[in-house]
Coordinates of C-alpha atoms in Angstrom, one line a residue:
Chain A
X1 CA -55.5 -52.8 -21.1
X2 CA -52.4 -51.7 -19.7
X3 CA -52.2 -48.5 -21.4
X4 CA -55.4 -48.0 -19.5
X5 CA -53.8 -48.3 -16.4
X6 CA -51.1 -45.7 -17.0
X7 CA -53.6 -43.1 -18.1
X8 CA -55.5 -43.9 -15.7
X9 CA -52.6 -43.5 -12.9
X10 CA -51.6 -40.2 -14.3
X11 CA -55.3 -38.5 -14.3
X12 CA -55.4 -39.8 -10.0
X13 CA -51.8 -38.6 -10.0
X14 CA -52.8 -34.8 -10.9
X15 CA -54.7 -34.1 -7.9
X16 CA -51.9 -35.7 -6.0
X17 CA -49.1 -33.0 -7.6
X18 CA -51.8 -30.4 -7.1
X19 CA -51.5 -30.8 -3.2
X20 CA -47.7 -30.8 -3.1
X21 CA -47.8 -27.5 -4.9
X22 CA -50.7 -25.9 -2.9
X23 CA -48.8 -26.7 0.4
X24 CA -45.9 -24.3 -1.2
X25 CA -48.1 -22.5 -2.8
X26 CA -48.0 -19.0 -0.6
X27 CA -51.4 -17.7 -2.8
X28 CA -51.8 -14.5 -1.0
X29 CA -53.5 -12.1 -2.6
X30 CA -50.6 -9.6 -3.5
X31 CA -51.1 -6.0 -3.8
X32 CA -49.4 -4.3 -6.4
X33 CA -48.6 -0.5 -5.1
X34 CA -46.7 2.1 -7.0
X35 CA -44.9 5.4 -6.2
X36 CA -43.7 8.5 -7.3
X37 CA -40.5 10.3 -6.2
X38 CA -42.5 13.3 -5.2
X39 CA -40.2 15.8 -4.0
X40 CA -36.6 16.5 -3.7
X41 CA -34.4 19.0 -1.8
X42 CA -30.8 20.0 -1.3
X43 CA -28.6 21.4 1.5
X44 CA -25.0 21.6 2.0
X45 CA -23.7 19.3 4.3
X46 CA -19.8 19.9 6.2
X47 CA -18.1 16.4 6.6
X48 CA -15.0 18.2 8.5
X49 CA -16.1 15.7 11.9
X50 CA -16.7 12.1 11.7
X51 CA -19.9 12.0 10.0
X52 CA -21.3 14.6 7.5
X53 CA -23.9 17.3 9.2
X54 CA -26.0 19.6 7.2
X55 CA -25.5 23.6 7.9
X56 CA -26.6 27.0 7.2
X57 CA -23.4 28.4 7.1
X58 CA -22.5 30.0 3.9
X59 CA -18.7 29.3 4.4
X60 CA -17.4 25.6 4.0
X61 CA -14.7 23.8 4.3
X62 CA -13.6 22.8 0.5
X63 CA -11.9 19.6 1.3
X64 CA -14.9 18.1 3.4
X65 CA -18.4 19.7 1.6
X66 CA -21.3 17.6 0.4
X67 CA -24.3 18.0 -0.6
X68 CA -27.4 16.6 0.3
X69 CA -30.3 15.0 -1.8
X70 CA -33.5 14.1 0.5
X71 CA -36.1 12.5 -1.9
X72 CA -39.7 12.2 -0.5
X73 CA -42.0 9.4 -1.7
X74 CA -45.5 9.3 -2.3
X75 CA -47.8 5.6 -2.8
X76 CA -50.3 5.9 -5.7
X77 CA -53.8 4.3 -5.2
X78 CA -53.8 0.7 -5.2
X79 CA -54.1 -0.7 -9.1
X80 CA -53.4 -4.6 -9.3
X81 CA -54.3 -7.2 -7.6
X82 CA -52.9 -10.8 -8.1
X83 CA -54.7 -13.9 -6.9
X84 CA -53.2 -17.8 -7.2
X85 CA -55.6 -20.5 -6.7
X86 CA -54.5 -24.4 -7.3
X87 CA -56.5 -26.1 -9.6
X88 CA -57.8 -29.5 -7.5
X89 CA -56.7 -28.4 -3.3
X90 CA -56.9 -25.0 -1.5
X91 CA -53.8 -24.4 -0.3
X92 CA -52.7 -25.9 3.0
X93 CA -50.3 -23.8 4.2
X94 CA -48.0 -26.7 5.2
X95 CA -44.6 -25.0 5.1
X96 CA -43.1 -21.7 3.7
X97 CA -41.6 -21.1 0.4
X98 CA -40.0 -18.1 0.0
X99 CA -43.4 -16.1 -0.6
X100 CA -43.2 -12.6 -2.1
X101 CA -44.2 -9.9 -0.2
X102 CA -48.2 -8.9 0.5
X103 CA -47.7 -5.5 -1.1
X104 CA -45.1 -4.3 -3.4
X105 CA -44.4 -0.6 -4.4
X106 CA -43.0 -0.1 -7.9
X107 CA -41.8 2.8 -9.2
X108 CA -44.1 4.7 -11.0
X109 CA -41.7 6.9 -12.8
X110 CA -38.4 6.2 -14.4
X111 CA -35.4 8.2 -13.5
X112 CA -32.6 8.7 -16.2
X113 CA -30.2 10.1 -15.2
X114 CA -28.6 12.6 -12.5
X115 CA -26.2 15.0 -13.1
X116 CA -24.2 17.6 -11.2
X117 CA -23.4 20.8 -13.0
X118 CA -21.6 23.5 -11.8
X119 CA -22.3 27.1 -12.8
X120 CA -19.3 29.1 -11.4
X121 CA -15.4 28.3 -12.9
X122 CA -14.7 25.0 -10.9
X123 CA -11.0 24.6 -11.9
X124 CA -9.1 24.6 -15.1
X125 CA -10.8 21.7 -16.8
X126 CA -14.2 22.5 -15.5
X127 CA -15.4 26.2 -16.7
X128 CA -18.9 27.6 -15.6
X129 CA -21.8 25.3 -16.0
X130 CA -19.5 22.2 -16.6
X131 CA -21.0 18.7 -15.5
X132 CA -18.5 17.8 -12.2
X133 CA -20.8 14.4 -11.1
X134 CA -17.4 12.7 -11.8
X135 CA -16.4 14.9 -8.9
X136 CA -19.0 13.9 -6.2
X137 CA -19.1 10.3 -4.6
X138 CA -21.9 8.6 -2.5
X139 CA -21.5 8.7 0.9
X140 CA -20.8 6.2 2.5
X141 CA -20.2 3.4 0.0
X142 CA -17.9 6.1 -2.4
X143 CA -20.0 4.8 -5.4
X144 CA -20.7 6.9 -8.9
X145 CA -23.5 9.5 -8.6
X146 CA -25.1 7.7 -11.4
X147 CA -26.1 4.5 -8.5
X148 CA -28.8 6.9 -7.3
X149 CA -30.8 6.3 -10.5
X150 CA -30.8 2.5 -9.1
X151 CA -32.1 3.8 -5.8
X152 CA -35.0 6.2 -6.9
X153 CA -35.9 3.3 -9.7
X154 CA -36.1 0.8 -6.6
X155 CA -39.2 -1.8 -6.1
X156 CA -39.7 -1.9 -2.4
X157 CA -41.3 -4.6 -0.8
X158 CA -43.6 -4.7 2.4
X159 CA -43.2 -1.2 3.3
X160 CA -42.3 2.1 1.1
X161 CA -39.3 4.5 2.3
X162 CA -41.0 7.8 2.3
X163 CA -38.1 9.9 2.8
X164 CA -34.9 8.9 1.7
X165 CA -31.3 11.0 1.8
X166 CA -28.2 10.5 -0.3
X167 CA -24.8 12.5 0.8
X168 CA -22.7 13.2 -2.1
X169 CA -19.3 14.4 -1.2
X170 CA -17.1 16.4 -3.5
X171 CA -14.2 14.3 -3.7
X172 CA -12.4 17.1 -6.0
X173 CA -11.6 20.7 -4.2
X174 CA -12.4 23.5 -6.2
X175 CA -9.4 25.7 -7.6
X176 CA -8.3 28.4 -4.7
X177 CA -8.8 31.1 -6.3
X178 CA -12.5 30.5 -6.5
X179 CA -14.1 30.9 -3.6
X180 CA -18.1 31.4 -4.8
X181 CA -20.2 28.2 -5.9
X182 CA -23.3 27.4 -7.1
X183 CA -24.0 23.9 -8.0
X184 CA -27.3 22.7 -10.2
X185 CA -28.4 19.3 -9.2
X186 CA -30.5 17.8 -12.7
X187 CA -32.8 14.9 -12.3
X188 CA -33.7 13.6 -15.6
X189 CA -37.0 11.0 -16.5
X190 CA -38.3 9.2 -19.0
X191 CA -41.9 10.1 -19.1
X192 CA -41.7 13.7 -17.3
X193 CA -39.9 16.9 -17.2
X194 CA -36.6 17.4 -15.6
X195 CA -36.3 18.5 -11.6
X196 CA -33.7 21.0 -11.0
X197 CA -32.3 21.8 -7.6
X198 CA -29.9 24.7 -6.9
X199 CA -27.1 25.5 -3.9
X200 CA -24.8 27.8 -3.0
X201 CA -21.9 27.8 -0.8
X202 CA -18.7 29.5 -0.6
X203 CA -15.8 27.0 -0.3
X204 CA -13.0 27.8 1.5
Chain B
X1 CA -28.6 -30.4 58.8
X2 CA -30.8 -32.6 56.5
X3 CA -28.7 -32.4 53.3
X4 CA -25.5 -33.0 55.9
X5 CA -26.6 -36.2 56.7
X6 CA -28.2 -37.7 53.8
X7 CA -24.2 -36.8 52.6
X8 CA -22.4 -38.7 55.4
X9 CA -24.8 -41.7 54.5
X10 CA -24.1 -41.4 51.6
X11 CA -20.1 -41.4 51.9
X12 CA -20.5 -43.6 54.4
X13 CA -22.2 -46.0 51.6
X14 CA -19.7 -45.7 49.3
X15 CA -16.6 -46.3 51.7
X16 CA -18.3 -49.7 52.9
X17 CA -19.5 -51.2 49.8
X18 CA -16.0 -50.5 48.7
X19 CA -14.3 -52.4 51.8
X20 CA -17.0 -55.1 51.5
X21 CA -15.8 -55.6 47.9
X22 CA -11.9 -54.9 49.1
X23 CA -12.5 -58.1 51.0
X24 CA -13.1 -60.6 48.0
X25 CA -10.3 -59.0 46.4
X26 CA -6.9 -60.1 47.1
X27 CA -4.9 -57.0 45.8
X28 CA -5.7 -53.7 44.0
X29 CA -2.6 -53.8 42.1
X30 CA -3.4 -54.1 38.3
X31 CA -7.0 -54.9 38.7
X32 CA -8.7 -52.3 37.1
X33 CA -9.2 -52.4 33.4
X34 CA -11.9 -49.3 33.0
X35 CA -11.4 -45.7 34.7
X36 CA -13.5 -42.8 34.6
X37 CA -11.5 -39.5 35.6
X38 CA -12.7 -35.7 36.0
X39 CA -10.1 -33.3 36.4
X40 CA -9.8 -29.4 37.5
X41 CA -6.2 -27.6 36.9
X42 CA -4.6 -24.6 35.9
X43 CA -3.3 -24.4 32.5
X44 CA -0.6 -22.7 32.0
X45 CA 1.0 -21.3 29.0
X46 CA 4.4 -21.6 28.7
X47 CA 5.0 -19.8 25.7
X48 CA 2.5 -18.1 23.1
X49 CA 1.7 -17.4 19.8
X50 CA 1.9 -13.4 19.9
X51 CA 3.8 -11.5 18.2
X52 CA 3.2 -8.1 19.7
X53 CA 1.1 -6.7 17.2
X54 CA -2.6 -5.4 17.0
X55 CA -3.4 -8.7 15.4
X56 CA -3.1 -10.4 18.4
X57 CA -6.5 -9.4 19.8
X58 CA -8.0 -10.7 17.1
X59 CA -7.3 -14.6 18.2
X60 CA -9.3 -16.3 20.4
X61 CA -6.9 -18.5 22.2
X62 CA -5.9 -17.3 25.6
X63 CA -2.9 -16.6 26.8
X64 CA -3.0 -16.3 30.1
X65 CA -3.2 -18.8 33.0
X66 CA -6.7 -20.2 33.4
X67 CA -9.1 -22.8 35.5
X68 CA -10.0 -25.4 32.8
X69 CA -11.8 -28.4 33.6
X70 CA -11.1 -32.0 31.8
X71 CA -12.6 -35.9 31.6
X72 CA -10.9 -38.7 30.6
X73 CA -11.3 -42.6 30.2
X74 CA -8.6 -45.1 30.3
X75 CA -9.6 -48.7 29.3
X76 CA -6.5 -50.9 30.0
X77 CA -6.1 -53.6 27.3
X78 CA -2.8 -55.1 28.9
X79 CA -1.7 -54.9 32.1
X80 CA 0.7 -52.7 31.6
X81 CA -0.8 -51.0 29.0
X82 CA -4.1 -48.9 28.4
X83 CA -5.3 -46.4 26.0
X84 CA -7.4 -43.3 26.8
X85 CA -9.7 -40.6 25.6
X86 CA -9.3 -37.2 26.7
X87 CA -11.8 -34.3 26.7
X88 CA -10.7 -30.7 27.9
X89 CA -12.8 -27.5 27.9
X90 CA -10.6 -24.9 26.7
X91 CA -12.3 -20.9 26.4
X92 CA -11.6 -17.9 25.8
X93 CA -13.6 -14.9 27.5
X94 CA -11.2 -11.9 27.1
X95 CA -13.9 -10.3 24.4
X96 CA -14.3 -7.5 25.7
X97 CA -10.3 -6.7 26.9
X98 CA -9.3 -7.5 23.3
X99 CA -12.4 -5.2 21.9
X100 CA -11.3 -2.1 24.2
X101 CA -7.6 -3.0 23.8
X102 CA -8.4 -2.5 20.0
X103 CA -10.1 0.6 19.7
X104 CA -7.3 2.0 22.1
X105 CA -4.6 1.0 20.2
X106 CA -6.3 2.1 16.9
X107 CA -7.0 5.6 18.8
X108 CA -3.6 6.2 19.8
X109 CA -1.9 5.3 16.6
X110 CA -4.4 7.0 14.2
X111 CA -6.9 9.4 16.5
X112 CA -4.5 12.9 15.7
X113 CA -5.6 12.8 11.9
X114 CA -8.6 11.1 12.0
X115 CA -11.8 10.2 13.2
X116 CA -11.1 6.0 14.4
X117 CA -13.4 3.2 14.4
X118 CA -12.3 -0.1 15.5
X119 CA -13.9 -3.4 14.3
X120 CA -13.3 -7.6 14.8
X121 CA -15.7 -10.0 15.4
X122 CA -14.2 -10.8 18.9
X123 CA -16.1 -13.3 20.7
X124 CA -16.2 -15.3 24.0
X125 CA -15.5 -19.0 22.6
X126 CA -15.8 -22.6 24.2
X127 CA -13.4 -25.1 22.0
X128 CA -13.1 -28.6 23.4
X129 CA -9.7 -30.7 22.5
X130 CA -9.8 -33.7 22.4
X131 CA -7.0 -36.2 22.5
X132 CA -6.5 -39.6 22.3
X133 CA -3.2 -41.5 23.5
X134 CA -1.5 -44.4 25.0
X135 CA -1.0 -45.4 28.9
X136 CA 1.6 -47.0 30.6
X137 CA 1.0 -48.2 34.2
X138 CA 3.4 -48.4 37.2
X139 CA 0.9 -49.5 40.5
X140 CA 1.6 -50.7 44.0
X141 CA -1.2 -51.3 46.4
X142 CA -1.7 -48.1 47.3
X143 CA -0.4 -45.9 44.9
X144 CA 0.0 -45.6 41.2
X145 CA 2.2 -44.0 38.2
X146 CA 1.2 -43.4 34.9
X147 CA 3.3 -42.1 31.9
X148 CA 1.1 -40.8 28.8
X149 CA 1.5 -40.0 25.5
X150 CA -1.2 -38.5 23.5
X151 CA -2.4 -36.8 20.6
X152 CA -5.2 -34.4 19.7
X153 CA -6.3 -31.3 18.0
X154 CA -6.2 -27.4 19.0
X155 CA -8.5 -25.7 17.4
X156 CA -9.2 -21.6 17.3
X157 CA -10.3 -18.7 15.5
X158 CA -8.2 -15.9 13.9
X159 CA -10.7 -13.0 13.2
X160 CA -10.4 -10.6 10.8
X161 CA -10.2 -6.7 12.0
X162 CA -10.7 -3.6 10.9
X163 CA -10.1 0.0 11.3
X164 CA -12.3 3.1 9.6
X165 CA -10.1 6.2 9.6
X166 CA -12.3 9.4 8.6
X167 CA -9.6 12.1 7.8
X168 CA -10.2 15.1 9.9
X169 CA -11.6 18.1 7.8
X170 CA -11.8 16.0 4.7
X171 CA -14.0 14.0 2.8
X172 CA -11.3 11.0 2.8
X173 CA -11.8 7.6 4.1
X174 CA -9.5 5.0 4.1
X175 CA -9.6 1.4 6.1
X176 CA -7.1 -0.1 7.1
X177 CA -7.4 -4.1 7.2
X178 CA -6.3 -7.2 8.8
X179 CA -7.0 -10.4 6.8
X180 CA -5.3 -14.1 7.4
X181 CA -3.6 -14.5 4.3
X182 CA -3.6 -18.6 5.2
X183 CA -5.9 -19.3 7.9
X184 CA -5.1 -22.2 10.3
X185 CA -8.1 -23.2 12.5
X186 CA -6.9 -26.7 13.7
X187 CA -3.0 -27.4 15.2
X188 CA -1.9 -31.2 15.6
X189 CA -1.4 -31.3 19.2
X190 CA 1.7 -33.8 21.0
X191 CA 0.6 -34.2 25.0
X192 CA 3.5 -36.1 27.3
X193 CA 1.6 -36.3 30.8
X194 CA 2.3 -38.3 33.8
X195 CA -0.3 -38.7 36.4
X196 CA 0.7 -40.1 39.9
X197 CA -2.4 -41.0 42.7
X198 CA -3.2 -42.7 45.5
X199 CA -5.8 -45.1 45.9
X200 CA -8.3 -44.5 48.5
X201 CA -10.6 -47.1 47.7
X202 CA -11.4 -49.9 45.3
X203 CA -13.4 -47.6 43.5
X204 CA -12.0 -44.1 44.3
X205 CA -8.6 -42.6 43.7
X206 CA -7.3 -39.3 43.6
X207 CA -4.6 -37.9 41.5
X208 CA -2.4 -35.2 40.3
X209 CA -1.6 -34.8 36.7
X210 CA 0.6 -33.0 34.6
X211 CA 0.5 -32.3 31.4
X212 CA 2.5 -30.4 28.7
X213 CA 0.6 -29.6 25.2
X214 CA 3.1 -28.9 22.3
X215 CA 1.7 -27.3 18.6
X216 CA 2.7 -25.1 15.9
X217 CA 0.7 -22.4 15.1
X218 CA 0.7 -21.6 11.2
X219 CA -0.9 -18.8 9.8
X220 CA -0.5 -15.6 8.3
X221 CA -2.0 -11.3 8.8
X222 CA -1.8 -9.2 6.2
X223 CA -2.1 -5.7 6.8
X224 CA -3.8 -3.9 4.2
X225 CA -4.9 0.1 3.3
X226 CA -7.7 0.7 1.5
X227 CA -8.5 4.0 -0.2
X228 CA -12.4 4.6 -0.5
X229 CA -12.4 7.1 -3.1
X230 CA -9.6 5.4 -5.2
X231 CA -10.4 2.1 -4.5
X232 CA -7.1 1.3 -4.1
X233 CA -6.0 -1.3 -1.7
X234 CA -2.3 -1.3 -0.5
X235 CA -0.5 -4.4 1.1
X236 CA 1.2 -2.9 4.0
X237 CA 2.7 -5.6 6.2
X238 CA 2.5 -9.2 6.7
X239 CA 2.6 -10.7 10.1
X240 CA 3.2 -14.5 10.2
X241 CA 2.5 -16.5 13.5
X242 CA 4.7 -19.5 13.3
X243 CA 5.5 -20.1 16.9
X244 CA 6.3 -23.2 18.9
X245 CA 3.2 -23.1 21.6
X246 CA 4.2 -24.8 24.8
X247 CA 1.2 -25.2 28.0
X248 CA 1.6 -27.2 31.0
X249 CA -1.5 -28.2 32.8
X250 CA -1.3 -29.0 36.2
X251 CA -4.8 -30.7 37.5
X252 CA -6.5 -33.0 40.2
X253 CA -8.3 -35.6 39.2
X254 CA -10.6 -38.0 40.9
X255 CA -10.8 -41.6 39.1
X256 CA -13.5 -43.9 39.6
X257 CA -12.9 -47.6 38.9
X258 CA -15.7 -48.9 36.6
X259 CA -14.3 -52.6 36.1
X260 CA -11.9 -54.9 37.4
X261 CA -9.5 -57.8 35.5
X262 CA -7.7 -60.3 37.4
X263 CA -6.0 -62.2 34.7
X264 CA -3.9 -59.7 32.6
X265 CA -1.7 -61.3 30.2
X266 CA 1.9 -59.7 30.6

């Protein structure tokens, strides 16, 4: 008899929980975007002020020259969609609980790798078309090169960056006695075919 | 004219129902057992904490001569004796002098080479002490002395600071920093005061107080550079503020009388 009672007082109990989690239940129905990293460009930047400026000059300053990556984004069509529905209670909304965001944009593609190469005689360790990434630093944290594969892998939430720009500074002059550059920017993925971007400056 | 009047009857009020009480009483002397006191002074620092260094805008305690108002209550257990609770609104609102003062100094020491940005969560800051102490009390019938000695906490904030120095025609960045390498928000407070007054009714007496505020201060800068490429960090300097902090705040106070005792024991 009093085993009755227990179950019993567990079956009344469920519907009970149920309404506890439906009022922190946020049951949206999320949309599940992706993206692509559709386009990339590069331009030389001059850091010799207080902020690095991009410029058309051909002649730059060695100790303060950068070079700048602007990736545009593109969404995809809309592919999931995720609905949560208690079992017993709709959801009442009561109070929040941290609720993920309506739409999410995941990257599509995955980025590898990113690599700086130059194809002139950078100094006496680095001959023509030597990797010199270790060179280059993010501006304005002074982080690897290699962190960018974080940021063009990244999952936004609510709202995708379209156009994004990343100033890496060379942190390294060149040797003096060369004066002519050209640096290959190489963009490496997992499921599609390199991106290669290509500058040229003088450094002075 | 209105407002005028209703504030003659209304002192008017207050005088009389003191003389009407005045006249059941047979003296004023030692009476009282509960006072209520606002006060309105200048506080004046005597001697401060700084050292003469950048650091020094980065604390918010003022150093300079200001109009702070106080409250107090005195409940007298003996006759001769009382203790009291004492409330005074300290600030400091020299945010923006400190800010400007900052990025000045950082400019002139640093602005030749590089590109200088100055940084310190300044702000404008309300701290109330509070103190609690013992009272001694000297009255006649129309005057009265009291000697106090109290104790209490000072409390303030020691920001941090920064400066960004962008090497001119470079891609070098360095910052320089100034950290508390022991951070000391509170400072045991001594207060010796004496307040003197004279009694212009039963209920309402007016006073002038002095008193002198004694701490320590106890903490510690360190001045550090950091390299952002090499992400090295060098320790450059440490500035310690251990000073003796002297104030003296000279205030008016008007006391209301909010009980009365005839039969103190001695």
């Amino acid at each position: 008899m009093k085993r009755k009672y227990i179950v019993l007082l567990i079956l009344l109990s469920l519907p009970v929980l149920d309404v506890f989690y439906a009022c922190c239940n946020c049951d949206t129905n999320t949309e599940e975007k992706f993206y692509v990293n559709s386009g990339f460009l590069l331009k030389n930047l001059d850091n010799s002020g207080a902020e690095p400026q991009e410029t058309q000059s051909t002649n730059i300053n060695k100790k303060a020259y950068g070079i700048r990556l602007t990736v545009n984004r593109e969404s995809l069509t809309f592919l999931k969609k995720q609905t949560n529905q208690p079992l017993f209670s709709s959801s009442a909304y009561a109070f929040s609980c941290d609720c993920p965001p309506e739409v999410t944009y995941d990257h599509k593609e995955v980025v590898k790798d990113l690599k700086i190469i130059s194809l002139n005689d950078f100094n006496g360790e680095k001959p023509a078309n030597s990797d010199v990434t270790e060179y280059f630093k993010i501006y304005k944290k002074y982080s690897d090169i290699n962190d960018i594969v974080k940021y063009l892998n990244y999952d936004f939430g609510y709202k995708l960056k379209e156009t994004e720009y990343f100033d890496l500074l060379l942190m390294v002059p060149p040797a003096e006695a060369n004066i002519q550059h050209q640096f290959k920017v190489v963009i490496t993925f997992e499921n599609r075919l390199p991106v290669e971007l290509l500058t040229t400056v003088n450094l002075i | 004219m209105k407002n005028i009047t209703i504030f003659i009857c209304l002192l008017f009020t207050v005088f009389l129902s003191n003389r009407v009480y005045s006249q059941e009483e047979t003296s004023s002397m030692y009476t009282n057992r509960f006072q209520l006191k606002v006060e309105g002074g200048l506080n004046i620092p005597l001697t401060n904490m700084n050292q003469n260094k950048i650091t020094d805008y980065f604390i918010e305690y003022s150093s300079e001569s200001k109009f702070v108002p106080s409250l107090s209550a005195i409940w007298f257990i003996r006759k001769r004796f009382g203790v009291e609770a004492d409330l005074k609104f300290v600030y400091f609102n020299d945010k923006e002098v400190s800010a400007n003062k900052f990025q000045q100094f950082a400019s002139n020491e640093y602005g030749e080479n590089y590109f200088v940005k100055a940084s310190s969560p300044i702000s404008n800051n309300f701290i109330p002490v509070v103190s609690f102490g013992l009272v001694y009390r000297i009255e006649t019938e129309h005057f009265y002395f009291y000697p106090k000695f109290s104790i209490g906490i000072t409390s303030f904030y020691s920001n941090w600071g920064s400066i960004d120095l962008k090497e001119k025609n470079t891609n070098n960045e360095y910052r320089i920093g100034y950290t508390q390498g022991k951070i000391a928000k509170d400072n045991f407070t001594i207060i010796p005061a004496l307040t003197m007054g004279y009694k212009l009714s039963n209920r309402f007496w007016v006073d002038l107080n002095l008193k002198t505020s004694f701490f320590r201060s106890n903490f510690t800068y360190e001045k550090t550079l950091t390299n952002f490429y090499t992400k090295e960090e060098t320790l450059i300097e440490q500035i310690p503020y251990k000073k003796n902090v002297f104030e003296t705040y000279v205030s008016f106070g008007v006391t209301y009388v909010l009980s009365k005792k005839n039969n103190y024991k001695n």
